[in-house]
Tab-separated table of C-alpha atoms in Angstrom:
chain	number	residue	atom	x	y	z
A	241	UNK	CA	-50.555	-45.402	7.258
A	242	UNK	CA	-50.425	-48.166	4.471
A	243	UNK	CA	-50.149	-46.892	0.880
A	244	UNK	CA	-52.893	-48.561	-0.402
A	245	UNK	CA	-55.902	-46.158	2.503
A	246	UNK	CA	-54.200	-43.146	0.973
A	247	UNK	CA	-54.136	-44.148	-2.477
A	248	UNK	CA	-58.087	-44.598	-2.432
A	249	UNK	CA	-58.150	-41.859	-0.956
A	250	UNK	CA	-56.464	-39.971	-3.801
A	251	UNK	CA	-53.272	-38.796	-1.827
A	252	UNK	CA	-49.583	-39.993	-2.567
A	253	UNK	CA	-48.739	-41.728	0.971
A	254	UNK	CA	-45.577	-40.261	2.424
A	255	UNK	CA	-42.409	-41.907	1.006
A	256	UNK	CA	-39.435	-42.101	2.887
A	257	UNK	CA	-37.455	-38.500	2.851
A	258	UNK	CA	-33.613	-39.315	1.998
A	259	UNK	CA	-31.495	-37.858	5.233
A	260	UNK	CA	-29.213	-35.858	3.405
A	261	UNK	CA	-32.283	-32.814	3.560
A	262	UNK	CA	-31.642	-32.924	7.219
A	263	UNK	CA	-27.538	-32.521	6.574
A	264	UNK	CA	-28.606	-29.487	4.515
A	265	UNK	CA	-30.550	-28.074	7.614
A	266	UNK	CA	-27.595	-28.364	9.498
A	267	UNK	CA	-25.462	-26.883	7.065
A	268	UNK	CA	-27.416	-24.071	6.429
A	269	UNK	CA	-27.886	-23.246	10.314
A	270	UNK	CA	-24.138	-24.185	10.744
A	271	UNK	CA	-23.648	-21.140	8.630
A	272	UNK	CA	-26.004	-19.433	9.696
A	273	UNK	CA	-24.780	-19.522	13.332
A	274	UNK	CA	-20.973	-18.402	12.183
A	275	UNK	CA	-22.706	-15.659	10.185
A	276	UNK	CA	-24.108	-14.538	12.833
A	277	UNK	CA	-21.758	-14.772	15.636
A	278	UNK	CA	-18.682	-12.331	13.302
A	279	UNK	CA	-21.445	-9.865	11.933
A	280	UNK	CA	-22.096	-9.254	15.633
A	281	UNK	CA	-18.732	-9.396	16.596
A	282	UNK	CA	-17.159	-7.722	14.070
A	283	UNK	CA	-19.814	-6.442	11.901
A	284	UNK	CA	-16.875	-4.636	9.798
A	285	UNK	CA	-14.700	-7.190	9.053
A	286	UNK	CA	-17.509	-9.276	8.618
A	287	UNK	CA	-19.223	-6.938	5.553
A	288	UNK	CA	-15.742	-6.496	4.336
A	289	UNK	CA	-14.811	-10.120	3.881
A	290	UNK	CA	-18.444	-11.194	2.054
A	291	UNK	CA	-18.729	-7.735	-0.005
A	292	UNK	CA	-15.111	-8.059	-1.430
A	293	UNK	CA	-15.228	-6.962	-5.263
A	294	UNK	CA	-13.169	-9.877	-6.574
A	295	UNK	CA	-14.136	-8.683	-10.159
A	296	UNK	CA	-15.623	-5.661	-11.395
A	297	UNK	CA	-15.870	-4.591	-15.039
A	298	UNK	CA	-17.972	-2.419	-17.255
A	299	UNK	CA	-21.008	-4.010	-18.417
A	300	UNK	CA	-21.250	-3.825	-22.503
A	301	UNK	CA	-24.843	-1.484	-22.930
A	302	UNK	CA	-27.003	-4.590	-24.489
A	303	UNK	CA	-26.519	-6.954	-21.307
A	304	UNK	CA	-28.690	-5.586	-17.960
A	305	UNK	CA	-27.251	-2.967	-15.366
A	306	UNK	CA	-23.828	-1.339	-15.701
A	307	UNK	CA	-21.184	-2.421	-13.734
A	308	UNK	CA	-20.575	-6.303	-13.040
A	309	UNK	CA	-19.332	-6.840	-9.322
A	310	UNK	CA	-18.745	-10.339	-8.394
A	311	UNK	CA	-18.253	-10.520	-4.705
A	312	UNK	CA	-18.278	-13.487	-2.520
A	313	UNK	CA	-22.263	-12.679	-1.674
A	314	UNK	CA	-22.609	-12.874	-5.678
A	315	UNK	CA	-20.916	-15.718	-6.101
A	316	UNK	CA	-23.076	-17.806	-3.715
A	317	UNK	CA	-26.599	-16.191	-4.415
A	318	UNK	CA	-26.092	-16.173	-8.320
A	319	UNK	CA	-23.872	-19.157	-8.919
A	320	UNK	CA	-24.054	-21.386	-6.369
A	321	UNK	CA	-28.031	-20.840	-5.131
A	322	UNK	CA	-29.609	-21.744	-8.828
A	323	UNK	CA	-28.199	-25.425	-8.420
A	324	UNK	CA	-30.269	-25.694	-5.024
A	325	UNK	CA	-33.158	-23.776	-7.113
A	326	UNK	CA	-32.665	-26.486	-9.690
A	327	UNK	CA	-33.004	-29.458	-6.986
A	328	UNK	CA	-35.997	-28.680	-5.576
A	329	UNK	CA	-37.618	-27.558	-8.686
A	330	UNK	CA	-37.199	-30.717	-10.449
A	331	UNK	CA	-39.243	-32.277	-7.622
A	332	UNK	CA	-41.957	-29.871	-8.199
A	333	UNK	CA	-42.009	-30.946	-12.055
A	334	UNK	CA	-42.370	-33.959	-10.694
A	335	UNK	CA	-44.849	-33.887	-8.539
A	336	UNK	CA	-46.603	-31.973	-11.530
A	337	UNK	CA	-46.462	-34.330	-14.326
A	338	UNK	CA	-45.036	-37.978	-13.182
A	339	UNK	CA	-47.595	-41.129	-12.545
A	340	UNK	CA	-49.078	-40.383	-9.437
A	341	UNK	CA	-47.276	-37.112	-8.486
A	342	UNK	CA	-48.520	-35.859	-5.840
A	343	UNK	CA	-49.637	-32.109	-7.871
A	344	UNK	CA	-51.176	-34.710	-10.724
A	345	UNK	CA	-54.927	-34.516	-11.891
A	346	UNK	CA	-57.292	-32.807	-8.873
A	347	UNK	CA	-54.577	-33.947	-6.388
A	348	UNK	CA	-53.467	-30.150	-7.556
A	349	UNK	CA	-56.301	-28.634	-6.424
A	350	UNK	CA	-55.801	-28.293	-2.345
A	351	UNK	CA	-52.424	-27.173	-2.423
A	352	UNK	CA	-52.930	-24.647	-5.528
A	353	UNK	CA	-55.612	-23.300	-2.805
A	354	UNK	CA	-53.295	-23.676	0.119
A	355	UNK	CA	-50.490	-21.782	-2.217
A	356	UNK	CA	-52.320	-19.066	-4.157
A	357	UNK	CA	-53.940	-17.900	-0.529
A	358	UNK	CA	-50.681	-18.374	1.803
A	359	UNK	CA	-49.104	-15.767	-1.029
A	360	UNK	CA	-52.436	-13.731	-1.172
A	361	UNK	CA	-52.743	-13.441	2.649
A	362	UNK	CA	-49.087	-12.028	3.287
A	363	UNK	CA	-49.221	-9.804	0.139
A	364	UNK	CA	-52.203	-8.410	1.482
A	365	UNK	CA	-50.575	-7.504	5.601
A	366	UNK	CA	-46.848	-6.150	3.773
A	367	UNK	CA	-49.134	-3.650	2.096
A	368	UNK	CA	-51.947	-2.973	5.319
A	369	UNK	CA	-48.595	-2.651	7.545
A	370	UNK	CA	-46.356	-0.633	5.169
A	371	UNK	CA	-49.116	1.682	4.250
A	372	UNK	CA	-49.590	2.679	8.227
A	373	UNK	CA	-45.802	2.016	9.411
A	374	UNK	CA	-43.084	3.455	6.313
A	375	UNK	CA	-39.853	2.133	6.951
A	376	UNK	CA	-38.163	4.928	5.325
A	377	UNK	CA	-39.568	8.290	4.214
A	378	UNK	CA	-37.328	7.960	0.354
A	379	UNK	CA	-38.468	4.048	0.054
A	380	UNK	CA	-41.827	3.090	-2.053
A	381	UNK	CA	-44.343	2.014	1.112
A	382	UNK	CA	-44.748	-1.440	-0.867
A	383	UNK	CA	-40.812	-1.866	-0.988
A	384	UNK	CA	-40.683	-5.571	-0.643
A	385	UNK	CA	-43.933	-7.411	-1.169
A	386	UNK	CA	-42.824	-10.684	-2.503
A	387	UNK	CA	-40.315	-11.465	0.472
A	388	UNK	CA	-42.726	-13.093	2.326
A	389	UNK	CA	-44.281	-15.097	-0.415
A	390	UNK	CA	-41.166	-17.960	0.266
A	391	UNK	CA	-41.548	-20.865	2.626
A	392	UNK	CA	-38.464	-22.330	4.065
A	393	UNK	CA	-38.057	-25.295	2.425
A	394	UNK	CA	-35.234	-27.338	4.145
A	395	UNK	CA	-35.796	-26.141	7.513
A	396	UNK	CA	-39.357	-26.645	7.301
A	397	UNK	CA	-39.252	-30.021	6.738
A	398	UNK	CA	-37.206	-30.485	9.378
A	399	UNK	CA	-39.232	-28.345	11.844
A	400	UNK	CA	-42.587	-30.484	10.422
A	401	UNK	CA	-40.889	-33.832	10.995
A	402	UNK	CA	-40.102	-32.891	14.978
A	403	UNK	CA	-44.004	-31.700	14.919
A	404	UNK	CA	-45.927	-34.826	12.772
A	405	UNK	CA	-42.898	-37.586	12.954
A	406	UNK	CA	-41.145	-39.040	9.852
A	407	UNK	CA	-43.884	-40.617	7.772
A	408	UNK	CA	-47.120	-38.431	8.405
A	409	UNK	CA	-48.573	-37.147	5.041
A	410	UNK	CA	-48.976	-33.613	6.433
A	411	UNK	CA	-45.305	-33.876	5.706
A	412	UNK	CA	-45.605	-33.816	1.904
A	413	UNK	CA	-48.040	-31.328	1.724
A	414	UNK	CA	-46.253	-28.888	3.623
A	415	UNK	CA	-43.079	-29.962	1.075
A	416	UNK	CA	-45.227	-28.673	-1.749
A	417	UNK	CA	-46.224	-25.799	-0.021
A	418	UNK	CA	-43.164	-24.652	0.869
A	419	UNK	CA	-41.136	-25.674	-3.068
A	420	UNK	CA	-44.526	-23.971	-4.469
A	421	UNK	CA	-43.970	-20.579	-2.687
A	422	UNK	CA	-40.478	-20.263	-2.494
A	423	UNK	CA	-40.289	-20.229	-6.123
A	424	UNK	CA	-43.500	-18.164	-6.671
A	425	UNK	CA	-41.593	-15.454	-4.193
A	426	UNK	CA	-38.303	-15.779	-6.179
A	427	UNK	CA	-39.563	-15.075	-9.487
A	428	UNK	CA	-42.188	-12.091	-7.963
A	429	UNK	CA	-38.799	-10.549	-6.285
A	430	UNK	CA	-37.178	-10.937	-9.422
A	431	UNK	CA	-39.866	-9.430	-12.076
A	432	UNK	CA	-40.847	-7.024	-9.458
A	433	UNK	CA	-37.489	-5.427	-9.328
A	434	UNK	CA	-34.877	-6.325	-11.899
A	435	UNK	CA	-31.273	-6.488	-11.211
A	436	UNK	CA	-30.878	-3.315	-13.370
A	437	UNK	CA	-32.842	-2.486	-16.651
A	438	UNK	CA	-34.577	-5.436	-17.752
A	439	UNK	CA	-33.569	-6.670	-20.810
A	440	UNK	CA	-35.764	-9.487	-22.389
A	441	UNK	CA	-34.233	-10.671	-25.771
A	442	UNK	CA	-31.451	-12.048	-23.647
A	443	UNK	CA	-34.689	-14.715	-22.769
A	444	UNK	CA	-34.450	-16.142	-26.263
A	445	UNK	CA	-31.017	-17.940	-24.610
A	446	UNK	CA	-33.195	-20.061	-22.265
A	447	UNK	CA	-35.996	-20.596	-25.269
A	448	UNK	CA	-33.238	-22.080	-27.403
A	449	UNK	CA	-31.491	-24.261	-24.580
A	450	UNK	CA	-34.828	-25.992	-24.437
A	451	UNK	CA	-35.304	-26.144	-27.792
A	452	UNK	CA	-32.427	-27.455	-28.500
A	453	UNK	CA	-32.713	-30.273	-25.843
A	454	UNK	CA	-36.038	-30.942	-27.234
A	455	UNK	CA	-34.501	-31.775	-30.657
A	456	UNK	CA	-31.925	-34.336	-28.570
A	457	UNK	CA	-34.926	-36.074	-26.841
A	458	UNK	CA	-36.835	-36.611	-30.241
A	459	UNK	CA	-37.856	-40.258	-30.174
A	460	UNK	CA	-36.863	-42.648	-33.097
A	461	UNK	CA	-40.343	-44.134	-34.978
A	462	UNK	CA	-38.844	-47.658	-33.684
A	463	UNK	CA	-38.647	-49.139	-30.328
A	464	UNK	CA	-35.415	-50.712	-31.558
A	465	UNK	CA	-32.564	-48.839	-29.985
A	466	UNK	CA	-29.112	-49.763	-30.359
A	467	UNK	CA	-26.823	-49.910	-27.499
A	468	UNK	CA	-25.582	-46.722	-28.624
A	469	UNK	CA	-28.690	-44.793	-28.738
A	470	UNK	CA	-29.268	-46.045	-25.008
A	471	UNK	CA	-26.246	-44.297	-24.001
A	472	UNK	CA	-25.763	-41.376	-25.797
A	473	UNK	CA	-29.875	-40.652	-24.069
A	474	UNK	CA	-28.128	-41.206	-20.917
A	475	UNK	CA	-25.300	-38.573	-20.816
A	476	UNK	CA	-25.604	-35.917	-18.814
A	477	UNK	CA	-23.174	-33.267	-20.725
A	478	UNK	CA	-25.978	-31.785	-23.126
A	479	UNK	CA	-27.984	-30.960	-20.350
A	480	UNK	CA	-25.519	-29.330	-18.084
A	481	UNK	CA	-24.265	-27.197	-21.188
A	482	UNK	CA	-28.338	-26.145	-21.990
A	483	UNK	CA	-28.536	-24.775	-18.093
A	484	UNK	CA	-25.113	-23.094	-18.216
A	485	UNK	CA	-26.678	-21.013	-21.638
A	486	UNK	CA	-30.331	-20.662	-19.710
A	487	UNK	CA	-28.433	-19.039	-16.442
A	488	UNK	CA	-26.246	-17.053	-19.141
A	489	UNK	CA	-29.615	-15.936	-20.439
A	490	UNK	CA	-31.472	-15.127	-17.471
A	491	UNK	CA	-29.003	-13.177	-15.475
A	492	UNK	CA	-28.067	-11.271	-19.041
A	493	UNK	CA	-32.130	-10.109	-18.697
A	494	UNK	CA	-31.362	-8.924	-15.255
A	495	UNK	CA	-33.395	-11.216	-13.298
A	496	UNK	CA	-31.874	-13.418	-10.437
A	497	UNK	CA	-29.534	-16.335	-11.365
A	498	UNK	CA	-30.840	-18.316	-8.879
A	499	UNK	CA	-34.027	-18.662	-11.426
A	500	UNK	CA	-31.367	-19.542	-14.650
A	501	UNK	CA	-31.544	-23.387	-14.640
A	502	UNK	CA	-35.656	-23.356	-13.945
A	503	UNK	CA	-36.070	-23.385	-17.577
A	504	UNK	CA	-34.423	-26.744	-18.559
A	505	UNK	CA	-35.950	-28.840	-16.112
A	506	UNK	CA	-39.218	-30.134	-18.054
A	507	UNK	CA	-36.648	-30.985	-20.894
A	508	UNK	CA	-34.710	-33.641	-19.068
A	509	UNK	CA	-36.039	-37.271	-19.381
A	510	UNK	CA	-37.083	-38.260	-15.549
A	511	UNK	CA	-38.975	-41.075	-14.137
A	512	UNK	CA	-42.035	-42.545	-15.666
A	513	UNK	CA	-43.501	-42.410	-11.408
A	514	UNK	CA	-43.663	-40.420	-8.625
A	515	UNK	CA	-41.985	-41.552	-5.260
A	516	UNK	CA	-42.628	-38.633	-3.036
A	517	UNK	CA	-40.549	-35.215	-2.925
A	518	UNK	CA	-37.284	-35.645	-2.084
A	519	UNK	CA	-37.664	-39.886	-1.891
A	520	UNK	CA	-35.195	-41.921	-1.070
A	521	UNK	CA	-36.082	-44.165	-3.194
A	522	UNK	CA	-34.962	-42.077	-6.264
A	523	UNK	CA	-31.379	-42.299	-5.496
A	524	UNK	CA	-31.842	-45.832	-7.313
A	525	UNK	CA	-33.214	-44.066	-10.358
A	526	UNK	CA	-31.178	-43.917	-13.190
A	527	UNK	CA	-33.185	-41.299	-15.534
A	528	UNK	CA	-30.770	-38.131	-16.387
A	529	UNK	CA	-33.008	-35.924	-14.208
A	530	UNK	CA	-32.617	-38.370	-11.196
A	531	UNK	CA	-28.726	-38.215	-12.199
A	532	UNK	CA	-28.272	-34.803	-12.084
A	533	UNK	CA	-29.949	-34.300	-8.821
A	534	UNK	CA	-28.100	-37.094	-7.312
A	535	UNK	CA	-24.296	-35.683	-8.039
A	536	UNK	CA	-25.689	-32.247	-6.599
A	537	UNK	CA	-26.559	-33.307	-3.292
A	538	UNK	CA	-22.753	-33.364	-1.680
A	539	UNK	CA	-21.687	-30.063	-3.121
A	540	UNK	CA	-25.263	-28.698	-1.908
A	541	UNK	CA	-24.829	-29.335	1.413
A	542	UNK	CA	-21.861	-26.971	0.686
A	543	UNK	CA	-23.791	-24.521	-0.752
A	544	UNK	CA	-26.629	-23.644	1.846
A	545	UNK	CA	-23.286	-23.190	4.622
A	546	UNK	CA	-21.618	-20.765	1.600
A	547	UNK	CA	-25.028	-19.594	1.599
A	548	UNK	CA	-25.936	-19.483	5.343
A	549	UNK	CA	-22.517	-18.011	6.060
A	550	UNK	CA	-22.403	-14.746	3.140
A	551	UNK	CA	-26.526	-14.122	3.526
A	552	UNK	CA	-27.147	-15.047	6.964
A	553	UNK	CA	-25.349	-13.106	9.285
A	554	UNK	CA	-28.401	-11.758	11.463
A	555	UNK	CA	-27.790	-8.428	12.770
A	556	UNK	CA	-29.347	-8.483	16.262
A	557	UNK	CA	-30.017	-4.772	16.844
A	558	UNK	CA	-31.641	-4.693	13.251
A	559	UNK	CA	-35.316	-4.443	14.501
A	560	UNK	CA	-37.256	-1.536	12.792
A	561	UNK	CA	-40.826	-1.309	11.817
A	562	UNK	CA	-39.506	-3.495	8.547
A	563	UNK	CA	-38.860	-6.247	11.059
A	564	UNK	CA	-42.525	-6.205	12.403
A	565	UNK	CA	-43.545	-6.184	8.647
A	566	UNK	CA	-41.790	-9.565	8.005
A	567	UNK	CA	-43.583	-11.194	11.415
A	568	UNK	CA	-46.911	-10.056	10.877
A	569	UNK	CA	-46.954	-11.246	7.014
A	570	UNK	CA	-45.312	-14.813	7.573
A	571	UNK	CA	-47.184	-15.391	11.182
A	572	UNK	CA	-50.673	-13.893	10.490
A	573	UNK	CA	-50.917	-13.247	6.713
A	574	UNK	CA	-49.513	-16.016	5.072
A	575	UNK	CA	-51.137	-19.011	7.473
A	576	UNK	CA	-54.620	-17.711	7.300
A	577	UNK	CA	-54.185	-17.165	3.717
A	578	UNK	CA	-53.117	-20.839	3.367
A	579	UNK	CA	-56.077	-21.900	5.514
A	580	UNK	CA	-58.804	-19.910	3.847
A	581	UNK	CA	-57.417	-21.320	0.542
A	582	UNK	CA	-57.427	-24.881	0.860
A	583	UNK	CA	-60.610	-24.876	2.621
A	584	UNK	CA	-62.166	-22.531	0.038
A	585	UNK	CA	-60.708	-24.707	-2.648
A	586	UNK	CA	-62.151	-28.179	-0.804
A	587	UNK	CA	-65.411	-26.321	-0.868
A	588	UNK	CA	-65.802	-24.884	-3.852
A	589	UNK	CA	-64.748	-28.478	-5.569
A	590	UNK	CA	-65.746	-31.003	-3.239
A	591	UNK	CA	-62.231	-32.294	-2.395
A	592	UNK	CA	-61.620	-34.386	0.514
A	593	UNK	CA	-58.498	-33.921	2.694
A	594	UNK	CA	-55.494	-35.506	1.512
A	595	UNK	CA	-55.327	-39.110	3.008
A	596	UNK	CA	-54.474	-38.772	6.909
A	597	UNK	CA	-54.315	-35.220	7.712
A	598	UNK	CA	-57.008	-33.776	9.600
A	599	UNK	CA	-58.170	-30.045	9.701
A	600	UNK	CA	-55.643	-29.559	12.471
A	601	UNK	CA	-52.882	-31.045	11.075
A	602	UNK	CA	-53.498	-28.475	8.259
A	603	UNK	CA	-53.783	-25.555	10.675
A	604	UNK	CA	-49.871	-26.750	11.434
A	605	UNK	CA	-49.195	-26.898	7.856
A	606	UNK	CA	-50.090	-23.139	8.065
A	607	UNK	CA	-48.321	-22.335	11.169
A	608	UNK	CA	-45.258	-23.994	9.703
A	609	UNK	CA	-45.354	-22.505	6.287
A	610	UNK	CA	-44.667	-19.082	8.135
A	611	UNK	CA	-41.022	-20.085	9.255
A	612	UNK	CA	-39.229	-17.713	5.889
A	613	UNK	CA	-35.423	-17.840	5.464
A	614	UNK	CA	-33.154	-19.036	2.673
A	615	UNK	CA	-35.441	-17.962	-0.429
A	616	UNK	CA	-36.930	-14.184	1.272
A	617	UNK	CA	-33.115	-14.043	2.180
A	618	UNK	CA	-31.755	-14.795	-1.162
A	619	UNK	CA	-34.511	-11.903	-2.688
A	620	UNK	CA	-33.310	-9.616	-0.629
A	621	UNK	CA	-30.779	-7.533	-2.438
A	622	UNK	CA	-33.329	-7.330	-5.467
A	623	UNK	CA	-36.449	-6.383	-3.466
A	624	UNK	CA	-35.499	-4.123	-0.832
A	625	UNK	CA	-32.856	-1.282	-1.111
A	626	UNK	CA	-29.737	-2.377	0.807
A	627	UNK	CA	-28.492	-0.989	4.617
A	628	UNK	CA	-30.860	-0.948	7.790
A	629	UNK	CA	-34.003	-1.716	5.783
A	630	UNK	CA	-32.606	-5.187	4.430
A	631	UNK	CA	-30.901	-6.093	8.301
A	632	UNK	CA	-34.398	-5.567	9.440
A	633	UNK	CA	-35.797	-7.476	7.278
A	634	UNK	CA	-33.369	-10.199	7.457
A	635	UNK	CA	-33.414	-9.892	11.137
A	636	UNK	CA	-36.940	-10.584	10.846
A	637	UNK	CA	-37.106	-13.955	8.704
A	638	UNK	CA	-34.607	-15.087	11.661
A	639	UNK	CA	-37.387	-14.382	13.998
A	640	UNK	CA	-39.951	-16.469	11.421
A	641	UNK	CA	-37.841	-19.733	13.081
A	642	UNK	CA	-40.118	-19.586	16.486
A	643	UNK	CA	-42.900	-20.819	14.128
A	644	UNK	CA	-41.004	-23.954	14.467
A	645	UNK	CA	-41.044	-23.953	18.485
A	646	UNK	CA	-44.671	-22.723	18.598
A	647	UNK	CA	-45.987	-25.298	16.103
A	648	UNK	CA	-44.234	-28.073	17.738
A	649	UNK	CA	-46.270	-27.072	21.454
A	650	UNK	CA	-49.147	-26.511	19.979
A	651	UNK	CA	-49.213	-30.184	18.225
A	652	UNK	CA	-48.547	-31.555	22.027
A	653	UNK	CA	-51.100	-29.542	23.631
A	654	UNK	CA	-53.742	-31.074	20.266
A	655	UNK	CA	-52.306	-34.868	21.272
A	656	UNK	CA	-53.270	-34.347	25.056
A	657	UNK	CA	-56.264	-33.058	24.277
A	658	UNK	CA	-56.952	-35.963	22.223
């Protein structure tokens, strides 16, 4: 489709995606797969090697929870994970305030829709199904309910390229869906059920990172800048030191380090336009926001195999009435929520669909949005008790995947039928 058809008709046209998301896919299911293969194996050795206590030390009584245990598990989910957390939110910031972002103005509006009612419609079967089928007779029957509020991001793209091809706008709406969600789901997980006692004057450490980095972005009165003023806005120290403090912050609270670098990201200078999510076309921008993304995205594809490998060994005789929980709120709830949304939200406001995606390419949009892995996986520990309860669970986000496989015949059975 040429840019210009989609820009009248008030849609960002699909940009090309840079190939290294598809290297994270297969890092992620290259752990993944070696995960899975030991835990079933050698499910002992297996929990003994990623639940090692490498540190463990009394927590002081003003920082959340009481002992700290820093395990190889930790390590990934609360050290490693917020950089990928960090990645894909700065696109979403993006998307939300840039020159033609693709979340910009009423462009917002149909994926808001599409986001609120995907997370409404599986909130609302976890609850139906838990209420009827307890997992456990000593666990809360609403154990759980933001898991299935997260879309998987990197395999989801992947899975939507193999069903609309490389360039189709679909594409970038189900990026947006899926970025939206995942860190909608994250932050429920992580305000529903606090690592520990929640402790919220440890927040003031993110409030001052940003205000401090506001203070460095403060514009001079003059559009004369020396040399030096041009470079010292260009280093990239100040804002790595501000997330470091933010994480310190947020994980002191008790809430998931995967959320600690969130905070910074609309205090970075970034682009003055849009390009699409995940663009290749940024990696020639040379804004600090654009910078920092760029040096993550080797050591990333590192981190979602760490990740894949400590959090996604799938146990496969994990299936409990937890399992069936997961399926029915990312394949029933969670599309028909997404559909009902975006079409309510096209009706109630008159918005067209965005530029070159049909009402059926949105009905794949919702099949796809029900394939749930890395972030449900990564809330995990802080939404569901741990043992059987979590391997079901986790055993059924695995199962979310043949989303991917159904969407993909369905879109060939829609082609031949013209």
């Amino acid at each position: 489709m040429r840019a210009t058809s989609a820009q009248q008709a008030g849609f960002v046209p699909m940009y090309r995606v840079s190939p290294f998301v598809r290297r994270f896919a297969w890092a992620l299911l290259g752990g993944v797969f070696l995960a899975t293969l030991w835990v079933n194996l050698s499910p002992a050795s297996y929990y003994d090697a990623m639940e090692y206590r490498l540190i463990e030390l009394a927590k002081p009584a003003w920082i959340a929870g009481d002992v700290l245990v820093i395990t190889p598990m930790t390590v990934t989910s609360e050290l490693l994970m917020p950089l990928f957390l960090f990645f894909v939110g700065k696109e979403l910031w993006e998307a939300l305030v840039l020159q033609r972002g693709a979340l910009s103005g009423r462009r917002a509006l149909l994926p808001a829709g599409a986001v609120i009612g995907a997370c409404l419609g599986a909130l609302a079967v976890w609850l139906a199904h838990s209420a009827v089928f307890v997992a456990d007779e000593w666990v809360h029957w609403a154990e759980g309910w933001p898991l299935p509020f997260g879309s998987e991001i990197i395999l989801g793209y992947v899975a939507g390229r193999m069903v609309f091809g490389p360039a189709h706008p679909a594409l970038h709406l189900l990026l947006l869906i899926s970025i939206a969600t995942s860190i909608l789901g994250i932050l429920a997980a992580g305000l529903a059920s606090p690592g520990g006692d929640l402790q919220p004057l440890w927040l003031a450490l993110p409030v001052l990172a940003c205000a401090a980095l506001a203070w460095l972005n403060r514009r001079p009165q003059t559009d004369d800048l020396t040399e030096r003023d041009r470079r010292r806005g260009q280093t990239l120290w100040p804002y790595a030191v501000a997330g470091l403090v933010s994480w310190l912050g947020v994980v002191a609270a008790g809430l998931p380090g995967a959320l600690g670098l969130l905070p910074v990201i609309p205090l970075i200078p970034h682009a003055e336009r849009a390009f699409g999510l995940f663009a290749e076309a940024e990696e020639y921008l040379h804004d600090p926001l654009n910078r920092l993304a760029h040096s993550l995205v080797k050591p990333l594809a590192v981190v979602l195999f760490l990740f894949g490998l400590t959090r996604g060994g799938i146990d496969l005789a994990a299936f409990a009435p937890t399992t069936i929980t997961v399926l029915l709120s990312t394949w029933l709830g969670k599309p028909l929520g997404l559909l009902f949304g975006a079409l309510l939200m096209a009706q109630l406001f008159r918005l067209p669909m965005p530029a070159g995606v049909r009402i059926r390419d949105l009905v794949l949009v919702a099949i796809l949005s029900g394939i749930g892995f890395t972030v449900p996986v990564l809330s995990l520990d802080t939404a569901l008790p741990g043992g059987a309860m979590a391997e079901a669970a986790r055993l059924g986000f695995a199962l979310s995947l043949l989303a991917w496989p159904a969407a993909l015949l369905l879109s060939r059975a829609l082609r031949r039928a013209g």
